[in-house]
CSV table of C-alpha atoms and ligand atoms in Angstrom, one decimal:
chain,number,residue,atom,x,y,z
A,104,UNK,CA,82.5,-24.4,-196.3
A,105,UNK,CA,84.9,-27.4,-197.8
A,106,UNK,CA,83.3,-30.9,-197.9
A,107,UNK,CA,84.5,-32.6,-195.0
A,108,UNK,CA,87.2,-35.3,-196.5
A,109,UNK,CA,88.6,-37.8,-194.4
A,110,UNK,CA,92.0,-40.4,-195.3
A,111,UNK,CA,90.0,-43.4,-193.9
A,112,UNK,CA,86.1,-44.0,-195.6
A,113,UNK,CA,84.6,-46.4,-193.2
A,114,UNK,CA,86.2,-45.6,-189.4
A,115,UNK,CA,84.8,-44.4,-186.5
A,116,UNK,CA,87.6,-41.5,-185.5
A,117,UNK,CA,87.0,-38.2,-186.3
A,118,UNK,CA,88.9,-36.1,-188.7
A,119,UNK,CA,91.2,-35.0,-186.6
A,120,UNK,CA,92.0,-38.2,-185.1
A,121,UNK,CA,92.5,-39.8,-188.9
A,122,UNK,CA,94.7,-37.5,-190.2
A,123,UNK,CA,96.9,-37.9,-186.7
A,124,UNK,CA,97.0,-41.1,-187.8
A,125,UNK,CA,97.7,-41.2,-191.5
A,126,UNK,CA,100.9,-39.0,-191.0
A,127,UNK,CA,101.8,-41.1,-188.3
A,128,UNK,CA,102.2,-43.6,-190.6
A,129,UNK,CA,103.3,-42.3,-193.1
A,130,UNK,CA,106.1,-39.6,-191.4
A,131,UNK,CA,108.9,-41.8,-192.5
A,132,UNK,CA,108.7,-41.3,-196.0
A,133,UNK,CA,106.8,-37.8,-195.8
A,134,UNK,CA,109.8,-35.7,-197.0
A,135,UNK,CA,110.8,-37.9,-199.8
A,136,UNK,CA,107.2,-38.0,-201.2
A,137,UNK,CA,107.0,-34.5,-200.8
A,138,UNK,CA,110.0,-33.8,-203.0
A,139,UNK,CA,108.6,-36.5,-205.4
A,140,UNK,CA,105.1,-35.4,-205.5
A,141,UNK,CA,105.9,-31.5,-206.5
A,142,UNK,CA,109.1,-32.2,-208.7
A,143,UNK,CA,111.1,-30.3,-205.6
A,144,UNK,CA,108.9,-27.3,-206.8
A,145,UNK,CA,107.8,-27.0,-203.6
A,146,UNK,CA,111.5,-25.8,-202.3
A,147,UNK,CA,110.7,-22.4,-204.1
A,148,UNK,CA,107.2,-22.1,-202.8
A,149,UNK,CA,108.9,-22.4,-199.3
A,150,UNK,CA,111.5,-19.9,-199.9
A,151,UNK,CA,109.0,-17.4,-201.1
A,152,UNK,CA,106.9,-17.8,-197.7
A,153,UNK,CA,110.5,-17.1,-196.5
A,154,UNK,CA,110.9,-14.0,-198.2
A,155,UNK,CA,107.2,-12.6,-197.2
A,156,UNK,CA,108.2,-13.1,-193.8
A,157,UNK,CA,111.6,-11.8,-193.0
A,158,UNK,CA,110.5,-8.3,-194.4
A,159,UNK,CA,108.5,-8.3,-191.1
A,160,UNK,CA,112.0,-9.4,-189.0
A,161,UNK,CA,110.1,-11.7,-186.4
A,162,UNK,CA,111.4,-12.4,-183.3
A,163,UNK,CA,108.9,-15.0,-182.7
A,164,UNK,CA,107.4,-17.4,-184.9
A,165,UNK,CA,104.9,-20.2,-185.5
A,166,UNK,CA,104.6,-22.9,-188.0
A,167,UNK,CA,101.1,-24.4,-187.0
A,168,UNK,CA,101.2,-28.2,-188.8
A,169,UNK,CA,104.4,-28.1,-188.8
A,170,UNK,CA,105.2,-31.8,-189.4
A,171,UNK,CA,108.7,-32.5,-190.4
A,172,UNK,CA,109.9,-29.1,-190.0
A,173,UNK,CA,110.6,-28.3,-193.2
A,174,UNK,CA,109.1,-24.5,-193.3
A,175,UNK,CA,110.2,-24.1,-189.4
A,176,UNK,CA,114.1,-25.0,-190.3
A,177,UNK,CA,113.6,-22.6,-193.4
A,178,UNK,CA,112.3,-19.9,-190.4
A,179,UNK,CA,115.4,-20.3,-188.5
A,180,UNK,CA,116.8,-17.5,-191.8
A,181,UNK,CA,115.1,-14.8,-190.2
A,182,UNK,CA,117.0,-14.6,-187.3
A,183,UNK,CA,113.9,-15.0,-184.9
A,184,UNK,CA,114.5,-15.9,-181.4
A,185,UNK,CA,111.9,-18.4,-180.8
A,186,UNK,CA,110.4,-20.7,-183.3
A,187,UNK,CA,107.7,-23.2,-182.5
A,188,UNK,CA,106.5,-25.7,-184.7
A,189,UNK,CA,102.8,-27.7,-183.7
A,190,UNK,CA,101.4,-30.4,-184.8
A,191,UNK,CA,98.8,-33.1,-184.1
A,192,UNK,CA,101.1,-35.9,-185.2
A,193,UNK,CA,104.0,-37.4,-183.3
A,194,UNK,CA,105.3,-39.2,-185.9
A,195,UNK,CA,105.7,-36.5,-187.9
A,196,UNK,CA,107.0,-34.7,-185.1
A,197,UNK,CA,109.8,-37.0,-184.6
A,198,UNK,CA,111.4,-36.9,-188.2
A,199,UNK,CA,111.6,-33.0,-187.8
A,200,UNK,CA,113.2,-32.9,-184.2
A,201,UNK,CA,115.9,-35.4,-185.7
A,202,UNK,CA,116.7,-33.1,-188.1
A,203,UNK,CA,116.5,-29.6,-186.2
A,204,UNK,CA,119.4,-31.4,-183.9
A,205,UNK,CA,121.3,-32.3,-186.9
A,206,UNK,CA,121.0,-28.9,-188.1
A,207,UNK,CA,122.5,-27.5,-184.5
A,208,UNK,CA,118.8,-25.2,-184.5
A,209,UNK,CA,117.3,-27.0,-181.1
A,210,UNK,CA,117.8,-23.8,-179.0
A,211,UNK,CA,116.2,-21.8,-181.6
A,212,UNK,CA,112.9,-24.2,-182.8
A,213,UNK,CA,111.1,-25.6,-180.2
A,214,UNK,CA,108.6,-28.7,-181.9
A,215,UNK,CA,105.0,-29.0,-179.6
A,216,UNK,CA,102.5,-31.2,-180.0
A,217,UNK,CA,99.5,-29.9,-180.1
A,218,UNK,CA,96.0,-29.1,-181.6
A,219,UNK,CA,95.6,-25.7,-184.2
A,220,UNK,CA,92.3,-25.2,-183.2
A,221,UNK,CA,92.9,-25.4,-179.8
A,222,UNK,CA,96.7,-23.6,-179.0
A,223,UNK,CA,98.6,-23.8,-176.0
A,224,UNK,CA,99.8,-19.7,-176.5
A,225,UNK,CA,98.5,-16.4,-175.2
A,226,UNK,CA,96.6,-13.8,-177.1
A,227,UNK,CA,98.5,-11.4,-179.3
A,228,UNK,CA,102.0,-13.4,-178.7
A,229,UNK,CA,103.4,-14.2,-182.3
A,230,UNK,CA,105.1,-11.6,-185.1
A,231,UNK,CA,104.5,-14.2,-187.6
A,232,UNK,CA,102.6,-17.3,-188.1
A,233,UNK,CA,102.8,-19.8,-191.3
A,234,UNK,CA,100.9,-22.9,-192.1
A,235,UNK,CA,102.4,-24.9,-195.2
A,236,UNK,CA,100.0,-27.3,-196.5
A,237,UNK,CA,97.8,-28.2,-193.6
A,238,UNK,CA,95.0,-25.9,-193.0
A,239,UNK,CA,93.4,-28.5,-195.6
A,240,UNK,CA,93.5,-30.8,-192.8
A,241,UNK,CA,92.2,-29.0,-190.3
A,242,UNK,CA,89.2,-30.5,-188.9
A,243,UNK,CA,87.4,-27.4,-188.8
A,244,UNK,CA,88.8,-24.5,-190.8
A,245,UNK,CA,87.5,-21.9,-189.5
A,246,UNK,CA,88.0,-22.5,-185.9
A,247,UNK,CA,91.9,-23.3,-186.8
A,248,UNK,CA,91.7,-19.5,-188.2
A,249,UNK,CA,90.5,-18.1,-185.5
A,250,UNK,CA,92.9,-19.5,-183.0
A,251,UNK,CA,95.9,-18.2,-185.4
A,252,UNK,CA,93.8,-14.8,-185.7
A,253,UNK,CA,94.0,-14.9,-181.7
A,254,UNK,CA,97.5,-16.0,-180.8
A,255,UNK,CA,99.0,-13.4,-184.0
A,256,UNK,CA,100.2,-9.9,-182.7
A,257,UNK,CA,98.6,-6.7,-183.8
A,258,UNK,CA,100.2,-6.3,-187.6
A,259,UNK,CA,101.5,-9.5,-187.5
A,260,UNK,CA,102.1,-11.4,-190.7
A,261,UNK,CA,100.2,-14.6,-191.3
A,262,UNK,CA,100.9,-16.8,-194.2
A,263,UNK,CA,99.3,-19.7,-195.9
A,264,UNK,CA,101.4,-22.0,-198.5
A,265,UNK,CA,98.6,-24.6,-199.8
A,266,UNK,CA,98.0,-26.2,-203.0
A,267,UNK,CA,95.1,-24.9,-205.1
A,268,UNK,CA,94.0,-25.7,-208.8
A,269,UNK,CA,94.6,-24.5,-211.6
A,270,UNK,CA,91.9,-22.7,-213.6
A,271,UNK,CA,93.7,-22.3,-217.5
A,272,UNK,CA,93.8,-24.9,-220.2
A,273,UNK,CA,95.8,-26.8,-220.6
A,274,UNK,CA,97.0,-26.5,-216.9
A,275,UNK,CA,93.8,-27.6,-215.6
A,276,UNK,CA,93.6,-30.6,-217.4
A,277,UNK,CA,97.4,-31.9,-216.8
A,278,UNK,CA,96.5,-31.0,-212.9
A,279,UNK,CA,93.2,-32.8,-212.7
A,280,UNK,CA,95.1,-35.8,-214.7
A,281,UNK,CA,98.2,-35.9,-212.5
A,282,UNK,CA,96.2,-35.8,-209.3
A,283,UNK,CA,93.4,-38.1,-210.4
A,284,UNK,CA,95.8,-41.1,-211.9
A,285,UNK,CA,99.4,-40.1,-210.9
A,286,UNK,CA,99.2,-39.2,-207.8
A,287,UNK,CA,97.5,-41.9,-206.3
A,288,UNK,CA,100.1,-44.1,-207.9
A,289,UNK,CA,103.5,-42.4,-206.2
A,290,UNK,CA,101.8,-42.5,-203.1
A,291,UNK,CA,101.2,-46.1,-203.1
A,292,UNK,CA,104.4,-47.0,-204.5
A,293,UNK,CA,106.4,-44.8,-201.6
A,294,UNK,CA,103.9,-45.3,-198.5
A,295,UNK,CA,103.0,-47.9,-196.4
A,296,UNK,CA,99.4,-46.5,-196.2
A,297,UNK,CA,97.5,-46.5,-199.0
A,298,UNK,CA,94.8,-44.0,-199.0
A,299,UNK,CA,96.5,-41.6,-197.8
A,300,UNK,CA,97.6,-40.0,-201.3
A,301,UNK,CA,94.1,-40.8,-202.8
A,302,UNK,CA,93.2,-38.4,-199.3
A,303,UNK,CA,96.0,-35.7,-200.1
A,304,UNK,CA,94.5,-35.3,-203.9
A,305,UNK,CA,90.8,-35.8,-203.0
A,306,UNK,CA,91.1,-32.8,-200.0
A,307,UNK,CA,93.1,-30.7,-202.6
A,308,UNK,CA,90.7,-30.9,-204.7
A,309,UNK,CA,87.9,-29.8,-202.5
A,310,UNK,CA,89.3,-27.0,-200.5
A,311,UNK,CA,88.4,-23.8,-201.1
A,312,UNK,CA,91.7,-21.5,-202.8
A,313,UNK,CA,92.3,-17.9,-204.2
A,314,UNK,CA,89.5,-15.5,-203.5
A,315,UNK,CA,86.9,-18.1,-201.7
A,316,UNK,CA,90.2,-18.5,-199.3
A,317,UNK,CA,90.4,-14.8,-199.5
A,318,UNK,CA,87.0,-14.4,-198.3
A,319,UNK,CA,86.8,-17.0,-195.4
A,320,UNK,CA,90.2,-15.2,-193.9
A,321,UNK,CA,88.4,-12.1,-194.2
A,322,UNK,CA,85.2,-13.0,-192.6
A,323,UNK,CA,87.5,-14.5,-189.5
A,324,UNK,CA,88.8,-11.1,-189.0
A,325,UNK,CA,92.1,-11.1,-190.8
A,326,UNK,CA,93.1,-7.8,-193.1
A,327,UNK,CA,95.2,-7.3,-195.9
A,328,UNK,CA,94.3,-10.5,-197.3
A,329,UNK,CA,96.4,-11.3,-201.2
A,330,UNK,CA,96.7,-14.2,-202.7
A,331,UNK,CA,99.8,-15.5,-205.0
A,332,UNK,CA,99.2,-17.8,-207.4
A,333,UNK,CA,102.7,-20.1,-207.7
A,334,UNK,CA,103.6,-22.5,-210.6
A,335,UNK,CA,100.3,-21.9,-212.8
A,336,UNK,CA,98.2,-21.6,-209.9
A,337,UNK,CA,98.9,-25.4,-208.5
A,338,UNK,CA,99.8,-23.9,-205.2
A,339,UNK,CA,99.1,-20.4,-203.5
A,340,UNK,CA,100.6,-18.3,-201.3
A,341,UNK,CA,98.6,-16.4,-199.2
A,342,UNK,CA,99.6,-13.6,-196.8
A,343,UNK,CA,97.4,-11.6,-194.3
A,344,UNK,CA,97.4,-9.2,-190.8
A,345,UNK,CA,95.8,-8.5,-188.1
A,346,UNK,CA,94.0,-5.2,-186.9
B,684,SAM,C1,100.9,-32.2,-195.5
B,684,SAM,S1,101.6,-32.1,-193.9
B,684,SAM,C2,102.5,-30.6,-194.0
B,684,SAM,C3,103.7,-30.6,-193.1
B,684,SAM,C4,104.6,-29.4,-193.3
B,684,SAM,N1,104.0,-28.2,-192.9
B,684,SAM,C5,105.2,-29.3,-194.7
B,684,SAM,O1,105.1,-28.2,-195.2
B,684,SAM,O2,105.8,-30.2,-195.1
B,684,SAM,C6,100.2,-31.6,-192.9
B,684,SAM,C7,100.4,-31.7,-191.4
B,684,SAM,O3,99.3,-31.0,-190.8
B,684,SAM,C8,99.2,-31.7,-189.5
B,684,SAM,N2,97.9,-31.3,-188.9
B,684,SAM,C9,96.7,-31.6,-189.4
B,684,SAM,N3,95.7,-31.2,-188.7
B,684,SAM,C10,96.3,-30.5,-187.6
B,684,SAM,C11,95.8,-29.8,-186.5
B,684,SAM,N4,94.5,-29.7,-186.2
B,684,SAM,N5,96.7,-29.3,-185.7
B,684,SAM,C12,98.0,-29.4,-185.9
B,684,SAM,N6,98.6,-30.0,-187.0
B,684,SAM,C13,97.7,-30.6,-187.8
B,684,SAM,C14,99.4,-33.1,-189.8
B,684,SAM,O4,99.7,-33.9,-188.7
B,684,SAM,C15,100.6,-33.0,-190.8
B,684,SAM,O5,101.8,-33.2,-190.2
């Protein structure tokens, strides 16, 4: 199990409640840091999780922590007939229905507000489910897993984008030096809250990647687990199914 790490050291509110919070605040500037923070590296990553799931050709889909929308816009590729993106923030949510309108997709991605480890959706009703860079944030993991585990269809496709570290010199190094002194840094400079960067590389840092991951998804019930190193192993893909 992942240390708990929360954004804010000395309040009251749960994890849950924090992290609301932080991307509240910080949902303005979320998609600009994001290019910032991963060199636009992370454009790739996305299309891969593209790729893994339109071999499946969903007709409905869920991007759980959805935020902005990024990954749920991508979705819209597949041709599915209903996409949902949830999240816990409405901040966040806010930026990404703006620019679902813009891109003339509202009839096709619905954004909900809502709680992963508590889902508003029947048993067995989603093709294919994604989760780009927040089951991190999930207050509990493995109760977030289980609730994607029940909502997926039978041989469904499930897939995890999430940073991860690298394990080879001198990757390792430049990674534990870029998220230990850099990263802090850009996220002060481009966000009005402060800790929240020092959060996003302090949670990476802690959370569990490549075969632990492996073995939690597993133990939830999840088959056909692989994991895909991307970019040296800074991120991973992960894809899985359901019996
Ligand atoms: C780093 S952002 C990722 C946003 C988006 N998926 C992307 O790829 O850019 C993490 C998101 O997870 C959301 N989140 C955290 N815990 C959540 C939960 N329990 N349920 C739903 N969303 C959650 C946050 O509000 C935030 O928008």
């Amino acid at each position: 199990m992942s240390k708990n790490i929360t954004p804010y050291k000395n309040s009251d509110l749960g994890k849950k409640e924090q992290v609301a919070k932080m991307f509240d605040t910080i949902s303005g500037n979320y998609d600009n840091l994001n290019r910032v923070i991963s060199f636009g590296i992370d454009i790739k990553w996305r299309k891969k999780v593209l790729e893994i799931v339109a071999k499946s050709n969903p007709e409905t889909i869920l991007d759980i922590a959805t935020g902005t929308g990024d990954l749920a816009i991508l979705m819209a590729q597949t041709n599915a007939k209903q996409i949902i993106g949830l999240d816990i923030s409405s901040g966040m949510l806010e930026v990404g229905v703006k620019k679902i309108a813009d891109k003339k997709l509202s009839n096709t991605i619905e954004m909900v507000l809502g709680d992963s480890e508590n889902m508003p959706f029947e048993d067995d009703y989603f093709d294919a489910i994604t989760v780009a860079f927040g089951v991190r944030n999930f207050e509990t993991l493995e109760k977030g897993l289980k609730e994607i585990l029940r909502v997926l269809k039978p041989n469904g496709v499930f897939v995890i984008l999430e940073t991860s570290v690298p394990g080879k010199f001198p990757y390792k190094q430049g990674y534990n030096f870029y998220s230990k002194n850099i990263l802090p840094i850009i996220g002060k400079l481009f966000s009005k809250d402060d800790v929240a960067y020092g959060y996003l590389s302090e949670s990476a840092a802690a959370f569990p990647y490549g075969e632990a991951l492996n073995n939690i998804l597993r133990k939830i019930g999840f088959i056909d687990v692989i994991a895909l190193p991307q970019t040296f192993g800074v991120a991973t893909i992960y894809s899985a199914s359901k019996n």
